[in-house]
mmCIF file of N, CA and C in Angstrom:
data_model
loop_
_atom_site.group_PDB
_atom_site.id
_atom_site.type_symbol
_atom_site.label_atom_id
_atom_site.label_comp_id
_atom_site.label_asym_id
_atom_site.label_seq_id
_atom_site.Cartn_x
_atom_site.Cartn_y
_atom_site.Cartn_z
ATOM 1 N N MET G 1 1.210 14.874 0.996
ATOM 2 C CA MET G 1 2.523 14.595 0.605
ATOM 3 C C MET G 1 3.054 15.662 -0.388
ATOM 4 N N ASP G 2 4.178 16.141 -0.186
ATOM 5 C CA ASP G 2 4.691 17.043 -1.269
ATOM 6 C C ASP G 2 5.471 16.354 -2.404
ATOM 7 N N SER G 3 5.049 16.465 -3.450
ATOM 8 C CA SER G 3 5.750 15.690 -4.575
ATOM 9 C C SER G 3 6.585 16.692 -5.425
ATOM 10 N N GLY G 4 6.843 17.830 -4.837
ATOM 11 C CA GLY G 4 7.629 18.919 -5.549
ATOM 12 C C GLY G 4 6.783 19.613 -6.655
ATOM 13 N N GLY G 5 5.422 19.543 -6.543
ATOM 14 C CA GLY G 5 4.737 20.273 -7.477
ATOM 15 C C GLY G 5 4.429 19.343 -8.700
ATOM 16 N N SER G 6 4.977 18.180 -8.878
ATOM 17 C CA SER G 6 4.829 17.266 -9.959
ATOM 18 C C SER G 6 3.984 16.221 -9.679
ATOM 19 N N THR G 7 3.171 15.717 -10.664
ATOM 20 C CA THR G 7 2.378 14.397 -10.312
ATOM 21 C C THR G 7 2.988 13.269 -11.137
ATOM 22 N N ASP G 8 4.340 13.509 -11.689
ATOM 23 C CA ASP G 8 4.885 12.543 -12.357
ATOM 24 C C ASP G 8 5.565 11.401 -11.398
ATOM 25 N N MET G 9 4.630 10.731 -10.818
ATOM 26 C CA MET G 9 5.196 9.743 -9.748
ATOM 27 C C MET G 9 4.333 8.416 -9.833
ATOM 28 N N THR G 10 5.043 7.222 -9.649
ATOM 29 C CA THR G 10 4.503 6.001 -9.552
ATOM 30 C C THR G 10 4.439 5.651 -8.046
ATOM 31 N N LEU G 11 3.246 5.392 -7.414
ATOM 32 C CA LEU G 11 3.152 5.021 -5.987
ATOM 33 C C LEU G 11 2.750 3.516 -5.824
ATOM 34 N N ALA G 12 3.613 2.830 -5.160
ATOM 35 C CA ALA G 12 3.253 1.438 -4.926
ATOM 36 C C ALA G 12 3.177 1.067 -3.385
ATOM 37 N N PHE G 13 2.189 0.494 -3.112
ATOM 38 C CA PHE G 13 1.732 0.209 -1.627
ATOM 39 C C PHE G 13 2.039 -1.310 -1.464
ATOM 40 N N GLU G 14 2.816 -1.724 -0.459
ATOM 41 C CA GLU G 14 2.818 -3.089 -0.091
ATOM 42 C C GLU G 14 1.520 -3.528 0.639
ATOM 43 N N LEU G 15 0.933 -4.481 0.373
ATOM 44 C CA LEU G 15 -0.419 -4.876 0.947
ATOM 45 C C LEU G 15 -0.476 -4.687 2.285
ATOM 46 N N GLU G 16 0.464 -5.117 3.158
ATOM 47 C CA GLU G 16 0.493 -5.047 4.505
ATOM 48 C C GLU G 16 0.460 -3.567 4.785
ATOM 49 N N ALA G 17 1.052 -2.654 4.177
ATOM 50 C CA ALA G 17 0.949 -1.126 4.469
ATOM 51 C C ALA G 17 -0.432 -0.645 4.187
ATOM 52 N N LEU G 18 -0.986 -1.193 3.172
ATOM 53 C CA LEU G 18 -2.416 -0.800 2.777
ATOM 54 C C LEU G 18 -3.373 -1.175 3.830
ATOM 55 N N LYS G 19 -3.157 -2.284 4.548
ATOM 56 C CA LYS G 19 -3.999 -2.826 5.434
ATOM 57 C C LYS G 19 -3.886 -2.077 6.894
ATOM 58 N N THR G 20 -2.904 -1.230 7.071
ATOM 59 C CA THR G 20 -2.699 -0.425 8.147
ATOM 60 C C THR G 20 -3.585 0.932 8.217
ATOM 61 N N LEU G 21 -4.114 1.161 6.970
ATOM 62 C CA LEU G 21 -4.806 2.442 6.759
ATOM 63 C C LEU G 21 -6.324 2.252 7.024
ATOM 64 N N ALA G 22 -6.935 3.326 7.633
ATOM 65 C CA ALA G 22 -8.465 3.249 8.049
ATOM 66 C C ALA G 22 -9.182 3.079 6.860
ATOM 67 N N ASP G 23 -8.968 3.904 5.648
ATOM 68 C CA ASP G 23 -9.640 3.890 4.405
ATOM 69 C C ASP G 23 -8.892 3.784 3.242
ATOM 70 N N PRO G 24 -8.367 2.605 2.753
ATOM 71 C CA PRO G 24 -7.671 2.543 1.585
ATOM 72 C C PRO G 24 -8.130 3.222 0.394
ATOM 73 N N ASN G 25 -9.497 3.125 0.178
ATOM 74 C CA ASN G 25 -10.156 3.804 -0.974
ATOM 75 C C ASN G 25 -9.844 5.288 -1.092
ATOM 76 N N ALA G 26 -10.117 5.824 0.171
ATOM 77 C CA ALA G 26 -9.838 7.366 0.298
ATOM 78 C C ALA G 26 -8.332 7.623 0.157
ATOM 79 N N VAL G 27 -7.472 6.843 0.443
ATOM 80 C CA VAL G 27 -5.991 7.047 0.312
ATOM 81 C C VAL G 27 -5.658 6.993 -1.139
ATOM 82 N N PHE G 28 -6.239 5.973 -1.969
ATOM 83 C CA PHE G 28 -5.923 5.927 -3.309
ATOM 84 C C PHE G 28 -6.665 6.988 -4.056
ATOM 85 N N SER G 29 -7.824 7.314 -3.792
ATOM 86 C CA SER G 29 -8.576 8.528 -4.419
ATOM 87 C C SER G 29 -7.595 9.806 -4.243
ATOM 88 N N GLY G 30 -7.177 10.076 -3.089
ATOM 89 C CA GLY G 30 -6.385 11.212 -2.762
ATOM 90 C C GLY G 30 -5.050 11.090 -3.425
ATOM 91 N N ALA G 31 -4.549 9.997 -3.363
ATOM 92 C CA ALA G 31 -3.101 9.884 -4.135
ATOM 93 C C ALA G 31 -3.148 10.208 -5.616
ATOM 94 N N ARG G 32 -4.387 9.940 -6.200
ATOM 95 C CA ARG G 32 -4.602 10.173 -7.713
ATOM 96 C C ARG G 32 -4.432 11.671 -7.920
ATOM 97 N N GLN G 33 -4.524 12.416 -6.969
ATOM 98 C CA GLN G 33 -4.462 13.970 -7.088
ATOM 99 C C GLN G 33 -2.897 14.318 -7.429
ATOM 100 N N TRP G 34 -1.990 13.647 -6.845
ATOM 101 C CA TRP G 34 -0.779 14.004 -6.896
ATOM 102 C C TRP G 34 0.354 12.839 -7.520
ATOM 103 N N THR G 35 -0.282 11.750 -7.889
ATOM 104 C CA THR G 35 0.479 10.798 -8.630
ATOM 105 C C THR G 35 -0.097 10.388 -10.073
ATOM 106 N N GLU G 36 0.820 9.861 -10.742
ATOM 107 C CA GLU G 36 0.261 9.342 -12.104
ATOM 108 C C GLU G 36 -0.225 8.012 -11.998
ATOM 109 N N TYR G 37 0.435 7.056 -11.249
ATOM 110 C CA TYR G 37 -0.037 5.610 -11.096
ATOM 111 C C TYR G 37 0.122 5.269 -9.784
ATOM 112 N N VAL G 38 -0.930 4.364 -9.331
ATOM 113 C CA VAL G 38 -0.833 3.971 -7.887
ATOM 114 C C VAL G 38 -1.342 2.477 -7.920
ATOM 115 N N GLY G 39 -0.789 1.654 -7.178
ATOM 116 C CA GLY G 39 -1.145 0.247 -7.061
ATOM 117 C C GLY G 39 -0.533 -0.464 -5.801
ATOM 118 N N VAL G 40 -0.805 -1.879 -5.930
ATOM 119 C CA VAL G 40 -0.447 -2.707 -4.782
ATOM 120 C C VAL G 40 0.485 -3.666 -5.123
ATOM 121 N N VAL G 41 1.546 -4.079 -4.367
ATOM 122 C CA VAL G 41 2.305 -5.246 -4.579
ATOM 123 C C VAL G 41 2.435 -6.022 -3.351
ATOM 124 N N SER G 42 2.750 -7.400 -3.380
ATOM 125 C CA SER G 42 2.461 -8.321 -2.291
ATOM 126 C C SER G 42 3.250 -9.542 -2.697
ATOM 127 N N GLU G 43 3.790 -10.339 -1.552
ATOM 128 C CA GLU G 43 4.231 -11.654 -1.798
ATOM 129 C C GLU G 43 2.972 -12.640 -1.812
ATOM 130 N N LYS G 44 1.878 -12.128 -1.378
ATOM 131 C CA LYS G 44 0.715 -12.911 -1.245
ATOM 132 C C LYS G 44 0.108 -13.253 -2.603
ATOM 133 N N PRO G 45 -0.570 -14.411 -2.642
ATOM 134 C CA PRO G 45 -1.211 -14.795 -3.894
ATOM 135 C C PRO G 45 -2.157 -13.630 -4.519
ATOM 136 N N THR G 46 -2.384 -13.676 -5.707
ATOM 137 C CA THR G 46 -3.102 -12.643 -6.419
ATOM 138 C C THR G 46 -4.447 -12.491 -5.969
ATOM 139 N N TYR G 47 -5.106 -13.591 -5.546
ATOM 140 C CA TYR G 47 -6.555 -13.505 -5.067
ATOM 141 C C TYR G 47 -6.606 -12.740 -3.744
ATOM 142 N N VAL G 48 -5.573 -12.886 -2.852
ATOM 143 C CA VAL G 48 -5.651 -12.123 -1.644
ATOM 144 C C VAL G 48 -5.550 -10.657 -1.888
ATOM 145 N N VAL G 49 -4.786 -10.173 -2.773
ATOM 146 C CA VAL G 49 -4.680 -8.749 -3.048
ATOM 147 C C VAL G 49 -5.917 -8.292 -3.770
ATOM 148 N N THR G 50 -6.515 -9.070 -4.603
ATOM 149 C CA THR G 50 -7.871 -8.693 -5.395
ATOM 150 C C THR G 50 -8.850 -8.844 -4.344
ATOM 151 N N ASN G 51 -9.021 -9.698 -3.450
ATOM 152 C CA ASN G 51 -10.032 -9.742 -2.520
ATOM 153 C C ASN G 51 -10.033 -8.339 -1.653
ATOM 154 N N PHE G 52 -8.902 -8.019 -1.294
ATOM 155 C CA PHE G 52 -8.741 -6.761 -0.294
ATOM 156 C C PHE G 52 -9.098 -5.548 -1.061
ATOM 157 N N THR G 53 -8.576 -5.454 -2.381
ATOM 158 C CA THR G 53 -8.918 -4.294 -3.055
ATOM 159 C C THR G 53 -10.351 -4.111 -3.481
ATOM 160 N N ARG G 54 -10.947 -5.317 -3.828
ATOM 161 C CA ARG G 54 -12.454 -5.155 -4.022
ATOM 162 C C ARG G 54 -13.218 -4.911 -2.769
ATOM 163 N N LYS G 55 -12.914 -5.397 -1.591
ATOM 164 C CA LYS G 55 -13.636 -5.162 -0.405
ATOM 165 C C LYS G 55 -13.622 -3.702 -0.049
ATOM 166 N N HIS G 56 -12.301 -3.108 -0.378
ATOM 167 C CA HIS G 56 -12.106 -1.645 0.035
ATOM 168 C C HIS G 56 -12.432 -0.739 -1.186
ATOM 169 N N ARG G 57 -12.761 -1.325 -2.269
ATOM 170 C CA ARG G 57 -13.229 -0.420 -3.394
ATOM 171 C C ARG G 57 -11.961 0.367 -3.903
ATOM 172 N N VAL G 58 -10.834 -0.381 -4.007
ATOM 173 C CA VAL G 58 -9.585 0.352 -4.407
ATOM 174 C C VAL G 58 -9.409 0.077 -5.788
ATOM 175 N N ARG G 59 -9.198 1.132 -6.615
ATOM 176 C CA ARG G 59 -9.017 0.974 -7.994
ATOM 177 C C ARG G 59 -7.456 1.141 -8.342
ATOM 178 N N GLN G 60 -6.847 0.109 -8.680
ATOM 179 C CA GLN G 60 -5.405 0.216 -8.876
ATOM 180 C C GLN G 60 -4.971 0.168 -10.327
ATOM 181 N N ASP G 61 -3.908 0.906 -10.559
ATOM 182 C CA ASP G 61 -3.277 0.850 -11.899
ATOM 183 C C ASP G 61 -2.541 -0.273 -12.303
ATOM 184 N N PHE G 62 -1.954 -0.957 -11.084
ATOM 185 C CA PHE G 62 -1.017 -2.152 -11.356
ATOM 186 C C PHE G 62 -1.168 -2.982 -10.127
ATOM 187 N N PHE G 63 -0.867 -4.208 -10.264
ATOM 188 C CA PHE G 63 -0.653 -5.014 -9.047
ATOM 189 C C PHE G 63 0.356 -6.203 -9.263
ATOM 190 N N SER G 64 0.806 -6.791 -8.328
ATOM 191 C CA SER G 64 1.982 -7.782 -8.457
ATOM 192 C C SER G 64 1.670 -9.008 -9.202
ATOM 193 N N GLY G 65 0.470 -9.312 -9.206
ATOM 194 C CA GLY G 65 0.057 -10.627 -9.928
ATOM 195 C C GLY G 65 0.838 -11.921 -9.187
ATOM 196 N N PRO G 66 1.275 -12.791 -10.036
ATOM 197 C CA PRO G 66 1.897 -14.002 -9.407
ATOM 198 C C PRO G 66 3.408 -13.650 -9.119
ATOM 199 N N ARG G 67 3.914 -12.576 -9.205
ATOM 200 C CA ARG G 67 5.254 -12.122 -8.980
ATOM 201 C C ARG G 67 5.442 -11.724 -7.581
ATOM 202 N N GLY G 68 6.714 -11.969 -6.988
ATOM 203 C CA GLY G 68 7.003 -11.357 -5.715
ATOM 204 C C GLY G 68 7.323 -9.832 -5.828
ATOM 205 N N VAL G 69 7.371 -9.175 -4.597
ATOM 206 C CA VAL G 69 7.386 -7.781 -4.577
ATOM 207 C C VAL G 69 8.763 -7.219 -5.289
ATOM 208 N N GLU G 70 9.819 -7.757 -5.257
ATOM 209 C CA GLU G 70 11.087 -7.255 -5.934
ATOM 210 C C GLU G 70 10.784 -7.352 -7.485
ATOM 211 N N GLU G 71 10.490 -8.518 -7.846
ATOM 212 C CA GLU G 71 10.212 -8.523 -9.463
ATOM 213 C C GLU G 71 9.166 -7.635 -9.855
ATOM 214 N N SER G 72 8.123 -7.496 -9.121
ATOM 215 C CA SER G 72 6.974 -6.518 -9.477
ATOM 216 C C SER G 72 7.480 -5.184 -9.515
ATOM 217 N N LEU G 73 8.181 -4.673 -8.520
ATOM 218 C CA LEU G 73 8.759 -3.253 -8.465
ATOM 219 C C LEU G 73 9.618 -3.123 -9.694
ATOM 220 N N GLU G 74 10.519 -4.123 -10.142
ATOM 221 C CA GLU G 74 11.282 -3.997 -11.216
ATOM 222 C C GLU G 74 10.481 -3.862 -12.495
ATOM 223 N N ASN G 75 9.377 -4.632 -12.571
ATOM 224 C CA ASN G 75 8.630 -4.642 -13.841
ATOM 225 C C ASN G 75 7.786 -3.256 -13.883
ATOM 226 N N ILE G 76 7.253 -2.875 -12.813
ATOM 227 C CA ILE G 76 6.410 -1.591 -12.729
ATOM 228 C C ILE G 76 7.258 -0.496 -13.178
ATOM 229 N N LYS G 77 8.574 -0.446 -12.619
ATOM 230 C CA LYS G 77 9.376 0.803 -13.010
ATOM 231 C C LYS G 77 9.634 0.784 -14.382
ATOM 232 N N SER G 78 9.838 -0.502 -15.041
ATOM 233 C CA SER G 78 10.141 -0.409 -16.336
ATOM 234 C C SER G 78 8.986 -0.067 -17.335
ATOM 235 N N GLN G 79 7.799 -0.332 -16.771
ATOM 236 C CA GLN G 79 6.573 -0.012 -17.565
ATOM 237 C C GLN G 79 5.906 1.270 -17.384
ATOM 238 N N PHE G 80 6.213 1.829 -16.224
ATOM 239 C CA PHE G 80 5.638 3.091 -15.816
ATOM 240 C C PHE G 80 6.896 4.140 -15.719
ATOM 241 N N ASP G 81 6.960 4.870 -16.771
ATOM 242 C CA ASP G 81 8.128 5.774 -16.748
ATOM 243 C C ASP G 81 7.810 7.057 -16.336
ATOM 244 N N THR G 82 8.010 7.192 -15.077
ATOM 245 C CA THR G 82 7.784 8.493 -14.247
ATOM 246 C C THR G 82 8.956 8.982 -13.660
ATOM 247 N N ASP G 83 9.031 10.317 -13.223
ATOM 248 C CA ASP G 83 10.266 10.766 -12.535
ATOM 249 C C ASP G 83 10.561 10.056 -11.268
ATOM 250 N N ARG G 84 9.526 9.791 -10.521
ATOM 251 C CA ARG G 84 9.720 9.213 -9.089
ATOM 252 C C ARG G 84 9.017 7.945 -9.053
ATOM 253 N N HIS G 85 9.568 6.961 -8.374
ATOM 254 C CA HIS G 85 9.011 5.651 -7.966
ATOM 255 C C HIS G 85 8.908 5.476 -6.439
ATOM 256 N N VAL G 86 7.872 5.461 -5.824
ATOM 257 C CA VAL G 86 7.783 5.546 -4.470
ATOM 258 C C VAL G 86 7.209 4.256 -3.841
ATOM 259 N N PHE G 87 7.752 3.458 -2.939
ATOM 260 C CA PHE G 87 7.249 2.313 -2.426
ATOM 261 C C PHE G 87 6.956 2.654 -1.002
ATOM 262 N N VAL G 88 5.598 2.474 -0.675
ATOM 263 C CA VAL G 88 5.240 2.618 0.780
ATOM 264 C C VAL G 88 5.118 1.276 1.236
ATOM 265 N N GLY G 89 5.861 0.982 2.466
ATOM 266 C CA GLY G 89 6.002 -0.402 3.045
ATOM 267 C C GLY G 89 5.893 -0.142 4.711
ATOM 268 N N VAL G 90 6.179 -1.289 5.315
ATOM 269 C CA VAL G 90 5.937 -1.285 6.767
ATOM 270 C C VAL G 90 7.364 -1.635 7.602
ATOM 271 N N ASP G 91 8.397 -2.083 6.856
ATOM 272 C CA ASP G 91 9.455 -2.549 7.655
ATOM 273 C C ASP G 91 10.817 -2.588 6.776
ATOM 274 N N GLU G 92 11.913 -2.932 7.559
ATOM 275 C CA GLU G 92 13.177 -2.851 7.002
ATOM 276 C C GLU G 92 13.291 -3.824 5.668
ATOM 277 N N ASP G 93 12.563 -4.878 5.729
ATOM 278 C CA ASP G 93 12.530 -5.786 4.490
ATOM 279 C C ASP G 93 12.138 -4.897 3.373
ATOM 280 N N ASP G 94 10.926 -4.263 3.502
ATOM 281 C CA ASP G 94 10.389 -3.519 2.476
ATOM 282 C C ASP G 94 11.435 -2.229 2.017
ATOM 283 N N ALA G 95 12.018 -1.703 3.068
ATOM 284 C CA ALA G 95 13.078 -0.728 2.620
ATOM 285 C C ALA G 95 14.151 -1.243 1.887
ATOM 286 N N ALA G 96 14.610 -2.456 2.221
ATOM 287 C CA ALA G 96 15.632 -3.216 1.305
ATOM 288 C C ALA G 96 15.322 -3.504 -0.060
ATOM 289 N N VAL G 97 13.987 -3.893 -0.187
ATOM 290 C CA VAL G 97 13.477 -4.181 -1.587
ATOM 291 C C VAL G 97 13.517 -2.918 -2.443
ATOM 292 N N ALA G 98 13.091 -1.903 -1.760
ATOM 293 C CA ALA G 98 12.925 -0.618 -2.446
ATOM 294 C C ALA G 98 14.324 -0.185 -2.909
ATOM 295 N N GLU G 99 15.376 -0.260 -1.983
ATOM 296 C CA GLU G 99 16.679 0.018 -2.307
ATOM 297 C C GLU G 99 17.361 -0.944 -3.415
ATOM 298 N N ALA G 100 17.028 -2.132 -3.426
ATOM 299 C CA ALA G 100 17.572 -3.040 -4.370
ATOM 300 C C ALA G 100 16.870 -2.825 -5.844
ATOM 301 N N THR G 101 15.821 -2.150 -5.955
ATOM 302 C CA THR G 101 15.094 -1.992 -7.185
ATOM 303 C C THR G 101 15.063 -0.574 -7.613
ATOM 304 N N GLY G 102 15.678 0.389 -6.753
ATOM 305 C CA GLY G 102 15.885 1.588 -7.267
ATOM 306 C C GLY G 102 14.613 2.738 -6.963
ATOM 307 N N TRP G 103 13.726 2.142 -6.082
ATOM 308 C CA TRP G 103 12.559 2.857 -5.624
ATOM 309 C C TRP G 103 12.917 3.565 -4.447
ATOM 310 N N GLU G 104 12.327 4.880 -4.233
ATOM 311 C CA GLU G 104 12.256 5.434 -2.934
ATOM 312 C C GLU G 104 11.418 4.841 -1.907
ATOM 313 N N PHE G 105 11.877 4.631 -0.685
ATOM 314 C CA PHE G 105 11.057 3.857 0.362
ATOM 315 C C PHE G 105 10.460 4.970 1.240
ATOM 316 N N LEU G 106 9.192 4.800 1.558
ATOM 317 C CA LEU G 106 8.431 5.653 2.619
ATOM 318 C C LEU G 106 7.620 4.620 3.534
ATOM 319 N N ASP G 107 7.921 4.774 4.797
ATOM 320 C CA ASP G 107 7.196 3.899 5.763
ATOM 321 C C ASP G 107 5.879 4.406 5.803
ATOM 322 N N VAL G 108 4.869 3.447 5.845
ATOM 323 C CA VAL G 108 3.482 3.794 5.931
ATOM 324 C C VAL G 108 3.195 4.863 7.027
ATOM 325 N N GLN G 109 3.617 4.753 8.287
ATOM 326 C CA GLN G 109 3.397 5.764 9.143
ATOM 327 C C GLN G 109 3.815 7.166 8.923
ATOM 328 N N ASP G 110 4.975 7.178 8.243
ATOM 329 C CA ASP G 110 5.540 8.589 7.880
ATOM 330 C C ASP G 110 4.617 9.103 6.716
ATOM 331 N N ALA G 111 4.297 8.271 5.864
ATOM 332 C CA ALA G 111 3.423 8.611 4.640
ATOM 333 C C ALA G 111 2.046 9.127 5.079
ATOM 334 N N ALA G 112 1.538 8.322 6.122
ATOM 335 C CA ALA G 112 0.230 8.805 6.604
ATOM 336 C C ALA G 112 0.297 10.161 7.359
ATOM 337 N N GLU G 113 1.256 10.350 8.076
ATOM 338 C CA GLU G 113 1.469 11.640 8.760
ATOM 339 C C GLU G 113 1.496 12.706 7.724
ATOM 340 N N ALA G 114 2.411 12.449 6.676
ATOM 341 C CA ALA G 114 2.801 13.631 5.730
ATOM 342 C C ALA G 114 1.442 13.979 4.817
ATOM 343 N N ALA G 115 0.605 12.850 4.573
ATOM 344 C CA ALA G 115 -0.611 13.023 3.720
ATOM 345 C C ALA G 115 -1.736 13.170 4.446
ATOM 346 N N GLY G 116 -1.817 13.067 5.622
ATOM 347 C CA GLY G 116 -3.049 13.174 6.371
ATOM 348 C C GLY G 116 -3.946 12.013 6.352
ATOM 349 N N TRP G 117 -3.340 10.842 6.261
ATOM 350 C CA TRP G 117 -4.125 9.592 6.004
ATOM 351 C C TRP G 117 -4.313 9.070 7.442
ATOM 352 N N THR G 118 -5.463 8.476 7.662
ATOM 353 C CA THR G 118 -5.885 8.022 8.987
ATOM 354 C C THR G 118 -5.435 6.481 9.127
ATOM 355 N N LEU G 119 -4.637 6.246 10.140
ATOM 356 C CA LEU G 119 -4.310 4.811 10.363
ATOM 357 C C LEU G 119 -5.437 4.028 10.979
ATOM 358 N N ALA G 120 -5.576 2.843 10.594
ATOM 359 C CA ALA G 120 -6.513 1.967 11.473
ATOM 360 C C ALA G 120 -6.146 1.877 12.934
ATOM 361 N N THR G 121 -7.110 1.688 13.729
ATOM 362 C CA THR G 121 -6.766 1.581 15.309
ATOM 363 C C THR G 121 -6.552 0.177 15.401
ATOM 364 N N PRO G 122 -5.613 -0.078 16.431
ATOM 365 C CA PRO G 122 -5.294 -1.543 16.705
ATOM 366 C C PRO G 122 -6.558 -2.339 17.209
ATOM 367 N N GLU G 123 -7.470 -1.609 17.765
ATOM 368 C CA GLU G 123 -8.687 -2.408 18.277
ATOM 369 C C GLU G 123 -9.462 -2.880 17.008
ATOM 370 N N GLU G 124 -9.525 -2.175 15.885
ATOM 371 C CA GLU G 124 -10.152 -2.678 14.823
ATOM 372 C C GLU G 124 -9.511 -4.075 14.375
ATOM 373 N N ASP G 125 -8.166 -4.187 14.387
ATOM 374 C CA ASP G 125 -7.633 -5.372 13.888
ATOM 375 C C ASP G 125 -7.701 -6.520 14.830
ATOM 376 N N GLU G 126 -7.839 -6.264 16.212
ATOM 377 C CA GLU G 126 -7.825 -7.208 17.201
ATOM 378 C C GLU G 126 -9.060 -7.312 17.846
ATOM 379 N N GLU G 127 -10.197 -6.859 17.257
ATOM 380 C CA GLU G 127 -11.410 -6.970 17.908
ATOM 381 C C GLU G 127 -11.769 -8.231 18.617
ATOM 382 N N PRO G 128 -11.657 -9.454 18.126
ATOM 383 C CA PRO G 128 -12.028 -10.594 18.742
ATOM 384 C C PRO G 128 -11.231 -10.923 20.012
ATOM 385 N N GLU G 129 -10.093 -10.253 20.145
ATOM 386 C CA GLU G 129 -9.251 -10.661 21.378
ATOM 387 C C GLU G 129 -9.451 -9.648 22.406
ATOM 388 N N THR G 130 -10.435 -8.620 22.179
ATOM 389 C CA THR G 130 -10.578 -7.638 23.325
ATOM 390 C C THR G 130 -11.584 -8.220 24.299
ATOM 391 N N ALA G 131 -12.329 -9.178 24.000
ATOM 392 C CA ALA G 131 -13.258 -9.773 24.964
ATOM 393 C C ALA G 131 -12.520 -10.380 26.078
ATOM 394 N N SER G 132 -13.031 -10.114 27.323
ATOM 395 C CA SER G 132 -12.401 -10.871 28.520
ATOM 396 C C SER G 132 -13.383 -11.410 29.336
ATOM 397 N N PRO G 133 -13.221 -12.245 30.336
ATOM 398 C CA PRO G 133 -14.101 -12.831 31.110
ATOM 399 C C PRO G 133 -14.913 -11.900 31.950
ATOM 400 N N ASP G 134 -14.396 -10.696 32.141
ATOM 401 C CA ASP G 134 -15.076 -9.591 32.881
ATOM 402 C C ASP G 134 -16.219 -9.039 32.237
ATOM 403 N N ASP G 135 -16.301 -9.468 30.732
ATOM 404 C CA ASP G 135 -17.371 -8.971 29.935
ATOM 405 C C ASP G 135 -18.648 -9.770 30.142
ATOM 406 N N TRP G 136 -18.626 -10.863 30.688
ATOM 407 C CA TRP G 136 -19.673 -11.745 30.827
ATOM 408 C C TRP G 136 -20.655 -11.220 31.943
ATOM 409 N N PRO G 137 -21.940 -11.449 31.702
ATOM 410 C CA PRO G 137 -22.923 -10.915 32.606
ATOM 411 C C PRO G 137 -22.944 -11.611 33.989
#
């Protein structure tokens, strides 16, 4: 991703966007090369975000805690004073929250393409459903 040569950026991932990436740890490690702060926000309970980030060894600078996404983005923006605040999300609702809070919105698929991140394959997410009666001996 081109940040205009500056690393003065705060990057927030919606948890669902992070789940679409094949290697969230690599994404965060790479993002640290061109951002000042990177973290996760979600409407999900704190333990859901914590479990996901621990499982994938993601070290985050902030997370939403017990707040919703909109309140989290507002608080993060006031605490992390960078030139840019970019919110990576998955849908129109995420885009609307970004606009309401003064963040730039970036769809995770567009972000992945620009940054060279690998998206998780649908088969990985739906593995239990891929078995069919034809698979029986």
